[in-house]
PDB file of C-alpha atoms in Angstrom:
ATOM      1  CA  MET A   1     110.308 103.580  89.433  1.00  0.00           C
ATOM      2  CA  VAL A   2     112.591 100.901  87.976  1.00  0.00           C
ATOM      3  CA  CYS A   3     111.407  98.947  84.909  1.00  0.00           C
ATOM      4  CA  PHE A   4     113.549  96.231  83.358  1.00  0.00           C
ATOM      5  CA  ARG A   5     113.516  92.967  81.425  1.00  0.00           C
ATOM      6  CA  ASN A   6     114.510  89.846  83.337  1.00  0.00           C
ATOM      7  CA  THR A   7     116.592  86.999  81.925  1.00  0.00           C
ATOM      8  CA  ALA A   8     113.446  85.478  80.390  1.00  0.00           C
ATOM      9  CA  GLY A   9     112.712  88.738  78.599  1.00  0.00           C
ATOM     10  CA  ASP A  10     109.664  89.550  80.753  1.00  0.00           C
ATOM     11  CA  LEU A  11     108.953  93.019  82.141  1.00  0.00           C
ATOM     12  CA  GLU A  12     109.557  93.538  85.862  1.00  0.00           C
ATOM     13  CA  VAL A  13     108.861  96.667  87.915  1.00  0.00           C
ATOM     14  CA  ARG A  14     110.006  97.933  91.320  1.00  0.00           C
ATOM     15  CA  ALA A  15     108.540 101.116  92.800  1.00  0.00           C
ATOM     16  CA  PHE A  16     110.188 103.170  95.568  1.00  0.00           C
ATOM     17  CA  ILE A  17     109.485 106.264  97.674  1.00  0.00           C
ATOM     18  CA  ILE A  18     111.789 108.245  99.965  1.00  0.00           C
ATOM     19  CA  GLU A  19     109.762 109.914 102.719  1.00  0.00           C
ATOM     20  CA  GLN A  20     110.407 113.462 103.915  1.00  0.00           C
ATOM     21  CA  ASP A  21     108.492 114.712 106.934  1.00  0.00           C
ATOM     22  CA  THR A  22     106.928 118.188 107.102  1.00  0.00           C
ATOM     23  CA  ALA A  23     109.184 119.368 109.933  1.00  0.00           C
ATOM     24  CA  ALA A  24     112.312 118.485 107.984  1.00  0.00           C
ATOM     25  CA  LEU A  25     110.992 120.253 104.891  1.00  0.00           C
ATOM     26  CA  ALA A  26     110.306 123.414 106.901  1.00  0.00           C
ATOM     27  CA  ASP A  27     113.700 123.330 108.588  1.00  0.00           C
ATOM     28  CA  ARG A  28     116.709 124.758 106.769  1.00  0.00           C
ATOM     29  CA  LYS A  29     118.697 121.917 108.279  1.00  0.00           C
ATOM     30  CA  GLY A  30     116.187 119.359 107.049  1.00  0.00           C
ATOM     31  CA  ARG A  31     118.752 117.599 104.901  1.00  0.00           C
ATOM     32  CA  THR A  32     120.876 116.832 107.934  1.00  0.00           C
ATOM     33  CA  ARG A  33     117.895 115.780 110.045  1.00  0.00           C
ATOM     34  CA  TYR A  34     116.393 113.444 107.490  1.00  0.00           C
ATOM     35  CA  ASP A  35     117.712 109.885 107.371  1.00  0.00           C
ATOM     36  CA  HIS A  36     116.614 109.016 103.813  1.00  0.00           C
ATOM     37  CA  GLN A  37     114.530 105.960 104.676  1.00  0.00           C
ATOM     38  CA  ARG A  38     113.495 104.279 101.431  1.00  0.00           C
ATOM     39  CA  TYR A  39     110.316 102.280 100.959  1.00  0.00           C
ATOM     40  CA  GLN A  40     109.316  99.811  98.283  1.00  0.00           C
ATOM     41  CA  VAL A  41     105.688 100.605  97.469  1.00  0.00           C
ATOM     42  CA  THR A  42     102.874 100.044  94.994  1.00  0.00           C
ATOM     43  CA  VAL A  43     102.586 101.881  91.688  1.00  0.00           C
ATOM     44  CA  ALA A  44      99.137 103.104  92.763  1.00  0.00           C
ATOM     45  CA  GLU A  45     100.637 104.873  95.792  1.00  0.00           C
ATOM     46  CA  ILE A  46     103.139 106.707  93.605  1.00  0.00           C
ATOM     47  CA  GLU A  47     100.310 107.723  91.261  1.00  0.00           C
ATOM     48  CA  GLU A  48      98.214 108.900  94.219  1.00  0.00           C
ATOM     49  CA  ARG A  49     101.001 110.992  95.731  1.00  0.00           C
ATOM     50  CA  THR A  50     102.454 112.485  92.556  1.00  0.00           C
ATOM     51  CA  GLY A  51      99.596 112.672  90.066  1.00  0.00           C
ATOM     52  CA  LEU A  52     101.662 110.681  87.579  1.00  0.00           C
ATOM     53  CA  LEU A  53      99.904 107.945  85.612  1.00  0.00           C
ATOM     54  CA  PHE A  54     101.533 104.740  84.399  1.00  0.00           C
ATOM     55  CA  PRO A  55     100.325 102.070  81.958  1.00  0.00           C
ATOM     56  CA  GLU A  56      98.240  99.344  83.604  1.00  0.00           C
ATOM     57  CA  THR A  57     100.874  96.736  82.770  1.00  0.00           C
ATOM     58  CA  VAL A  58     103.372  98.587  84.992  1.00  0.00           C
ATOM     59  CA  ALA A  59     101.129  98.273  88.053  1.00  0.00           C
ATOM     60  CA  GLU A  60     100.316  94.645  87.250  1.00  0.00           C
ATOM     61  CA  THR A  61     104.009  93.733  87.024  1.00  0.00           C
ATOM     62  CA  ASN A  62     104.987  95.372  90.322  1.00  0.00           C
ATOM     63  CA  PRO A  63     105.055  92.660  93.051  1.00  0.00           C
ATOM     64  CA  LEU A  64     103.408  94.814  95.764  1.00  0.00           C
ATOM     65  CA  TYR A  65      99.627  95.184  96.094  1.00  0.00           C
ATOM     66  CA  TYR A  66      97.559  98.296  96.804  1.00  0.00           C
ATOM     67  CA  THR A  67      94.390  96.262  97.461  1.00  0.00           C
ATOM     68  CA  PRO A  68      93.928  92.560  98.354  1.00  0.00           C
ATOM     69  CA  PRO A  69      94.709  90.251  95.399  1.00  0.00           C
ATOM     70  CA  ALA A  70      92.153  87.755  94.088  1.00  0.00           C
ATOM     71  CA  ASP A  71      94.361  84.747  94.868  1.00  0.00           C
ATOM     72  CA  PRO A  72      93.352  83.650  98.417  1.00  0.00           C
ATOM     73  CA  ASP A  73      96.689  81.925  99.085  1.00  0.00           C
ATOM     74  CA  LEU A  74      98.634  85.060  98.164  1.00  0.00           C
ATOM     75  CA  ARG A  75      96.179  87.272 100.044  1.00  0.00           C
ATOM     76  CA  ALA A  76      96.777  85.236 103.201  1.00  0.00           C
ATOM     77  CA  THR A  77     100.492  86.147 103.152  1.00  0.00           C
ATOM     78  CA  ILE A  78      99.858  89.915 103.054  1.00  0.00           C
ATOM     79  CA  HIS A  79      98.767  91.589 106.274  1.00  0.00           C
ATOM     80  CA  HIS A  80      98.635  95.304 105.411  1.00  0.00           C
ATOM     81  CA  PHE A  81      97.291  97.203 102.393  1.00  0.00           C
ATOM     82  CA  PRO A  82      98.571  99.091 100.552  1.00  0.00           C
ATOM     83  CA  GLU A  83     101.850  97.232 100.863  1.00  0.00           C
ATOM     84  CA  ALA A  84     105.013  99.158 101.754  1.00  0.00           C
ATOM     85  CA  ARG A  85     108.333  97.843 103.068  1.00  0.00           C
ATOM     86  CA  GLU A  86     111.545  99.468 104.229  1.00  0.00           C
ATOM     87  CA  VAL A  87     114.489  98.977 101.891  1.00  0.00           C
ATOM     88  CA  ASP A  88     118.031  99.840 102.961  1.00  0.00           C
ATOM     89  CA  ASP A  89     119.933  97.448 100.705  1.00  0.00           C
ATOM     90  CA  GLY A  90     119.376  95.675  97.411  1.00  0.00           C
ATOM     91  CA  HIS A  91     118.808  92.244  98.976  1.00  0.00           C
ATOM     92  CA  GLU A  92     115.758  93.633 100.825  1.00  0.00           C
ATOM     93  CA  VAL A  93     113.857  94.463  97.617  1.00  0.00           C
ATOM     94  CA  LEU A  94     110.876  92.122  97.204  1.00  0.00           C
ATOM     95  CA  GLY A  95     110.640  90.305  93.877  1.00  0.00           C
ATOM     96  CA  PRO A  96     107.766  88.301  92.345  1.00  0.00           C
ATOM     97  CA  ASP A  97     108.598  85.180  94.381  1.00  0.00           C
ATOM     98  CA  GLY A  98     109.855  86.951  97.498  1.00  0.00           C
ATOM     99  CA  THR A  99     108.788  86.036 101.030  1.00  0.00           C
ATOM    100  CA  ARG A 100     106.825  88.691 102.893  1.00  0.00           C
ATOM    101  CA  THR A 101     107.497  89.571 106.514  1.00  0.00           C
ATOM    102  CA  ARG A 102     104.639  89.767 109.010  1.00  0.00           C
ATOM    103  CA  VAL A 103     105.126  93.151 110.692  1.00  0.00           C
ATOM    104  CA  ALA A 104     103.820  93.562 114.250  1.00  0.00           C
ATOM    105  CA  ASP A 105     105.705  96.737 115.202  1.00  0.00           C
ATOM    106  CA  ASP A 106     102.490  98.388 116.428  1.00  0.00           C
ATOM    107  CA  GLU A 107     101.210  95.357 118.344  1.00  0.00           C
ATOM    108  CA  VAL A 108     104.067  94.558 120.738  1.00  0.00           C
ATOM    109  CA  ASP A 109     105.748  97.263 122.819  1.00  0.00           C
ATOM    110  CA  VAL A 110     109.259  95.800 122.816  1.00  0.00           C
ATOM    111  CA  PHE A 111     111.949  97.875 121.132  1.00  0.00           C
ATOM    112  CA  ILE A 112     115.598  97.914 120.117  1.00  0.00           C
ATOM    113  CA  ALA A 113     116.755 100.765 122.343  1.00  0.00           C
ATOM    114  CA  ALA A 114     120.452 101.106 121.448  1.00  0.00           C
ATOM    115  CA  ALA A 115     123.438  99.340 119.918  1.00  0.00           C
ATOM    116  CA  LEU A 116     127.198  99.670 120.225  1.00  0.00           C
ATOM    117  CA  VAL A 117     128.108  99.264 116.574  1.00  0.00           C
ATOM    118  CA  ASN A 118     131.775 100.275 116.704  1.00  0.00           C
ATOM    119  CA  PRO A 119     133.301  99.359 120.087  1.00  0.00           C
ATOM    120  CA  VAL A 120     136.812 100.217 121.198  1.00  0.00           C
ATOM    121  CA  GLY A 121     139.062  97.162 121.008  1.00  0.00           C
ATOM    122  CA  ASP A 122     137.737  93.790 119.858  1.00  0.00           C
ATOM    123  CA  GLU A 123     134.898  94.671 117.516  1.00  0.00           C
ATOM    124  CA  ARG A 124     133.170  91.287 117.478  1.00  0.00           C
ATOM    125  CA  SER A 125     133.114  90.679 121.235  1.00  0.00           C
ATOM    126  CA  GLY A 126     132.519  94.336 122.103  1.00  0.00           C
ATOM    127  CA  GLU A 127     129.373  94.846 120.020  1.00  0.00           C
ATOM    128  CA  TRP A 128     126.061  94.816 121.896  1.00  0.00           C
ATOM    129  CA  ILE A 129     122.361  95.468 121.309  1.00  0.00           C
ATOM    130  CA  SER A 130     119.938  96.649 124.012  1.00  0.00           C
ATOM    131  CA  ILE A 131     116.271  95.557 123.979  1.00  0.00           C
ATOM    132  CA  LEU A 132     113.636  97.404 126.061  1.00  0.00           C
ATOM    133  CA  ASN A 133     110.181  96.219 127.178  1.00  0.00           C
ATOM    134  CA  LEU A 134     107.770  99.175 127.355  1.00  0.00           C
ATOM    135  CA  SER A 135     104.678  97.025 127.840  1.00  0.00           C
ATOM    136  CA  THR A 136     102.912  96.376 131.150  1.00  0.00           C
ATOM    137  CA  GLU A 137     103.469  92.611 130.949  1.00  0.00           C
ATOM    138  CA  PRO A 138     106.565  90.392 131.113  1.00  0.00           C
ATOM    139  CA  VAL A 139     107.751  89.130 127.725  1.00  0.00           C
ATOM    140  CA  ASP A 140     109.248  85.661 127.296  1.00  0.00           C
ATOM    141  CA  LEU A 141     112.055  85.997 124.740  1.00  0.00           C
ATOM    142  CA  ALA A 142     112.269  82.247 124.054  1.00  0.00           C
ATOM    143  CA  GLY A 143     112.217  81.803 120.286  1.00  0.00           C
ATOM    144  CA  TRP A 144     112.864  85.504 119.645  1.00  0.00           C
ATOM    145  CA  THR A 145     115.751  86.520 117.376  1.00  0.00           C
ATOM    146  CA  LEU A 146     117.802  89.503 116.254  1.00  0.00           C
ATOM    147  CA  SER A 147     118.786  89.937 112.593  1.00  0.00           C
ATOM    148  CA  ASP A 148     121.132  92.146 110.596  1.00  0.00           C
ATOM    149  CA  THR A 149     119.185  91.066 107.430  1.00  0.00           C
ATOM    150  CA  ARG A 150     122.282  89.328 106.022  1.00  0.00           C
ATOM    151  CA  ARG A 151     123.477  86.593 108.371  1.00  0.00           C
ATOM    152  CA  PRO A 152     121.868  83.825 110.443  1.00  0.00           C
ATOM    153  CA  PRO A 153     119.775  85.277 113.294  1.00  0.00           C
ATOM    154  CA  ARG A 154     120.978  85.642 116.870  1.00  0.00           C
ATOM    155  CA  ALA A 155     118.711  83.635 119.223  1.00  0.00           C
ATOM    156  CA  LEU A 156     117.415  85.246 122.431  1.00  0.00           C
ATOM    157  CA  ALA A 157     116.235  83.767 125.729  1.00  0.00           C
ATOM    158  CA  GLY A 158     114.971  84.782 129.157  1.00  0.00           C
ATOM    159  CA  VAL A 159     112.061  86.866 130.403  1.00  0.00           C
ATOM    160  CA  LEU A 160     112.001  90.657 130.100  1.00  0.00           C
ATOM    161  CA  GLY A 161     109.847  92.314 132.765  1.00  0.00           C
ATOM    162  CA  PRO A 162     107.848  95.537 132.284  1.00  0.00           C
ATOM    163  CA  GLY A 163     110.247  98.468 131.951  1.00  0.00           C
ATOM    164  CA  GLU A 164     113.276  96.186 131.865  1.00  0.00           C
ATOM    165  CA  ALA A 165     116.063  96.189 129.295  1.00  0.00           C
ATOM    166  CA  VAL A 166     118.536  93.481 128.370  1.00  0.00           C
ATOM    167  CA  ARG A 167     121.962  93.842 126.760  1.00  0.00           C
ATOM    168  CA  VAL A 168     122.646  91.190 124.133  1.00  0.00           C
ATOM    169  CA  GLN A 169     126.414  90.591 123.998  1.00  0.00           C
ATOM    170  CA  PRO A 170     128.127  89.221 122.026  1.00  0.00           C
ATOM    171  CA  VAL A 171     125.854  89.549 119.004  1.00  0.00           C
ATOM    172  CA  ARG A 172     127.431  86.772 116.893  1.00  0.00           C
ATOM    173  CA  PRO A 173     126.561  85.476 114.329  1.00  0.00           C
ATOM    174  CA  LEU A 174     125.422  89.025 113.524  1.00  0.00           C
ATOM    175  CA  MET A 175     128.040  91.532 112.388  1.00  0.00           C
ATOM    176  CA  LEU A 176     127.263  95.218 112.859  1.00  0.00           C
ATOM    177  CA  ALA A 177     128.771  97.469 110.198  1.00  0.00           C
ATOM    178  CA  ASN A 178     131.301  99.914 111.691  1.00  0.00           C
ATOM    179  CA  SER A 179     131.949 101.936 108.542  1.00  0.00           C
ATOM    180  CA  ARG A 180     128.537 102.228 106.882  1.00  0.00           C
ATOM    181  CA  ALA A 181     124.831 102.393 107.684  1.00  0.00           C
ATOM    182  CA  GLY A 182     123.113  99.194 108.744  1.00  0.00           C
ATOM    183  CA  VAL A 183     119.872  97.659 109.976  1.00  0.00           C
ATOM    184  CA  ILE A 184     118.895  95.620 113.045  1.00  0.00           C
ATOM    185  CA  GLU A 185     115.587  93.764 113.260  1.00  0.00           C
ATOM    186  CA  LEU A 186     113.819  92.033 116.158  1.00  0.00           C
ATOM    187  CA  TYR A 187     111.516  89.028 115.605  1.00  0.00           C
ATOM    188  CA  ASP A 188     109.252  87.179 118.028  1.00  0.00           C
ATOM    189  CA  GLY A 189     108.828  83.414 118.294  1.00  0.00           C
ATOM    190  CA  ALA A 190     106.102  83.424 115.632  1.00  0.00           C
ATOM    191  CA  GLY A 191     108.425  85.043 113.102  1.00  0.00           C
ATOM    192  CA  ARG A 192     106.712  88.438 113.262  1.00  0.00           C
ATOM    193  CA  ARG A 193     108.925  91.502 112.997  1.00  0.00           C
ATOM    194  CA  ILE A 194     108.560  93.392 116.261  1.00  0.00           C
ATOM    195  CA  ASP A 195     111.014  96.232 115.603  1.00  0.00           C
ATOM    196  CA  ARG A 196     113.427  97.518 112.984  1.00  0.00           C
ATOM    197  CA  VAL A 197     116.040 100.242 113.435  1.00  0.00           C
ATOM    198  CA  ARG A 198     118.579 101.807 111.131  1.00  0.00           C
ATOM    199  CA  TYR A 199     121.884 103.309 112.242  1.00  0.00           C
ATOM    200  CA  THR A 200     123.595 105.879 110.047  1.00  0.00           C
ATOM    201  CA  GLU A 201     127.112 105.857 108.650  1.00  0.00           C
ATOM    202  CA  ALA A 202     128.062 108.596 111.121  1.00  0.00           C
ATOM    203  CA  GLN A 203     126.814 106.497 114.051  1.00  0.00           C
ATOM    204  CA  ALA A 204     128.670 103.452 112.720  1.00  0.00           C
ATOM    205  CA  LYS A 205     131.958 105.351 112.535  1.00  0.00           C
ATOM    206  CA  ALA A 206     131.669 106.832 116.047  1.00  0.00           C
ATOM    207  CA  GLU A 207     134.029 104.498 117.936  1.00  0.00           C
ATOM    208  CA  GLY A 208     132.900 103.632 121.434  1.00  0.00           C
ATOM    209  CA  ARG A 209     129.628 105.591 121.192  1.00  0.00           C
ATOM    210  CA  PRO A 210     126.342 103.658 121.052  1.00  0.00           C
ATOM    211  CA  ALA A 211     123.638 104.445 118.516  1.00  0.00           C
ATOM    212  CA  ILE A 212     120.494 105.402 120.460  1.00  0.00           C
ATOM    213  CA  PHE A 213     117.082 104.441 119.078  1.00  0.00           C
ATOM    214  CA  ALA A 214     114.983 104.949 122.231  1.00  0.00           C
ATOM    215  CA  TYR A 215     113.986 108.507 121.293  1.00  0.00           C
ATOM    216  CA  ARG A 216     111.778 107.395 118.414  1.00  0.00           C
ATOM    217  CA  GLU A 217     108.101 108.367 118.415  1.00  0.00           C
ATOM    218  CA  THR A 218     106.495 104.982 119.017  1.00  0.00           C
ATOM    219  CA  ASP A 219     102.879 103.852 119.081  1.00  0.00           C
ATOM    220  CA  ALA A 220     103.423 102.766 122.678  1.00  0.00           C
ATOM    221  CA  TYR A 221     103.153 106.471 123.570  1.00  0.00           C
ATOM    222  CA  ARG A 222     100.167 107.193 121.328  1.00  0.00           C
ATOM    223  CA  ARG A 223      97.771 104.303 121.959  1.00  0.00           C
ATOM    224  CA  PRO A 224      95.107 104.711 124.664  1.00  0.00           C
ATOM    225  CA  GLY A 225      96.281 102.859 127.725  1.00  0.00           C
ATOM    226  CA  GLY A 226      99.887 102.779 126.548  1.00  0.00           C
ATOM    227  CA  PRO A 227     102.801 104.301 128.492  1.00  0.00           C
ATOM    228  CA  GLY A 228     102.469 108.068 128.745  1.00  0.00           C
ATOM    229  CA  SER A 229      98.701 108.109 128.080  1.00  0.00           C
ATOM    230  CA  ALA A 230      96.345 109.967 130.377  1.00  0.00           C
TER     231      ALA A 230
END
């Protein structure tokens, strides 16, 4: 929990959680298996998980909501409660006037499968990102974009058939970090976030070896009627 006074002298609050799964906790090598994904969350969620109690003004000043707010205009911009968002860098922290992202990760079965973050030779032209369609329908990528959360997005095009993958190369104007951890996000034509992956510092420093994200446990394999279902 971070509490501070802004330049106007008003109290501001940001609340964060770092998740640790049960398997990693039970494994002596859990520290090496766990990727330290951080989430910005509500004060109420921290209270619920830890038993700690904070003054009401702390929860009121935190920009994330546990339940729908009274303001209908604000409520219309929030699509999941309680709110929680991945944070891998300071610029991703949501402030009082921040813009929320519509997340549709569980609605569209298109994924970032892999990325060559640190190619041998020319780094900018050698970088690539692979996108995989695990749905049963073709997906028109017109209007879709890739983002590294820092630079202008990389526009996509074409149609991706069921089970097909496409290699996006070069990735400019994106720049994949080859010496530190980084994030890649995929957005559809409506501006919804369809996927988000994080590569580690070790993966970024491995020259010529792609970071593989296709082994994630995805809802595409858990939903009735999805790939792999009976």
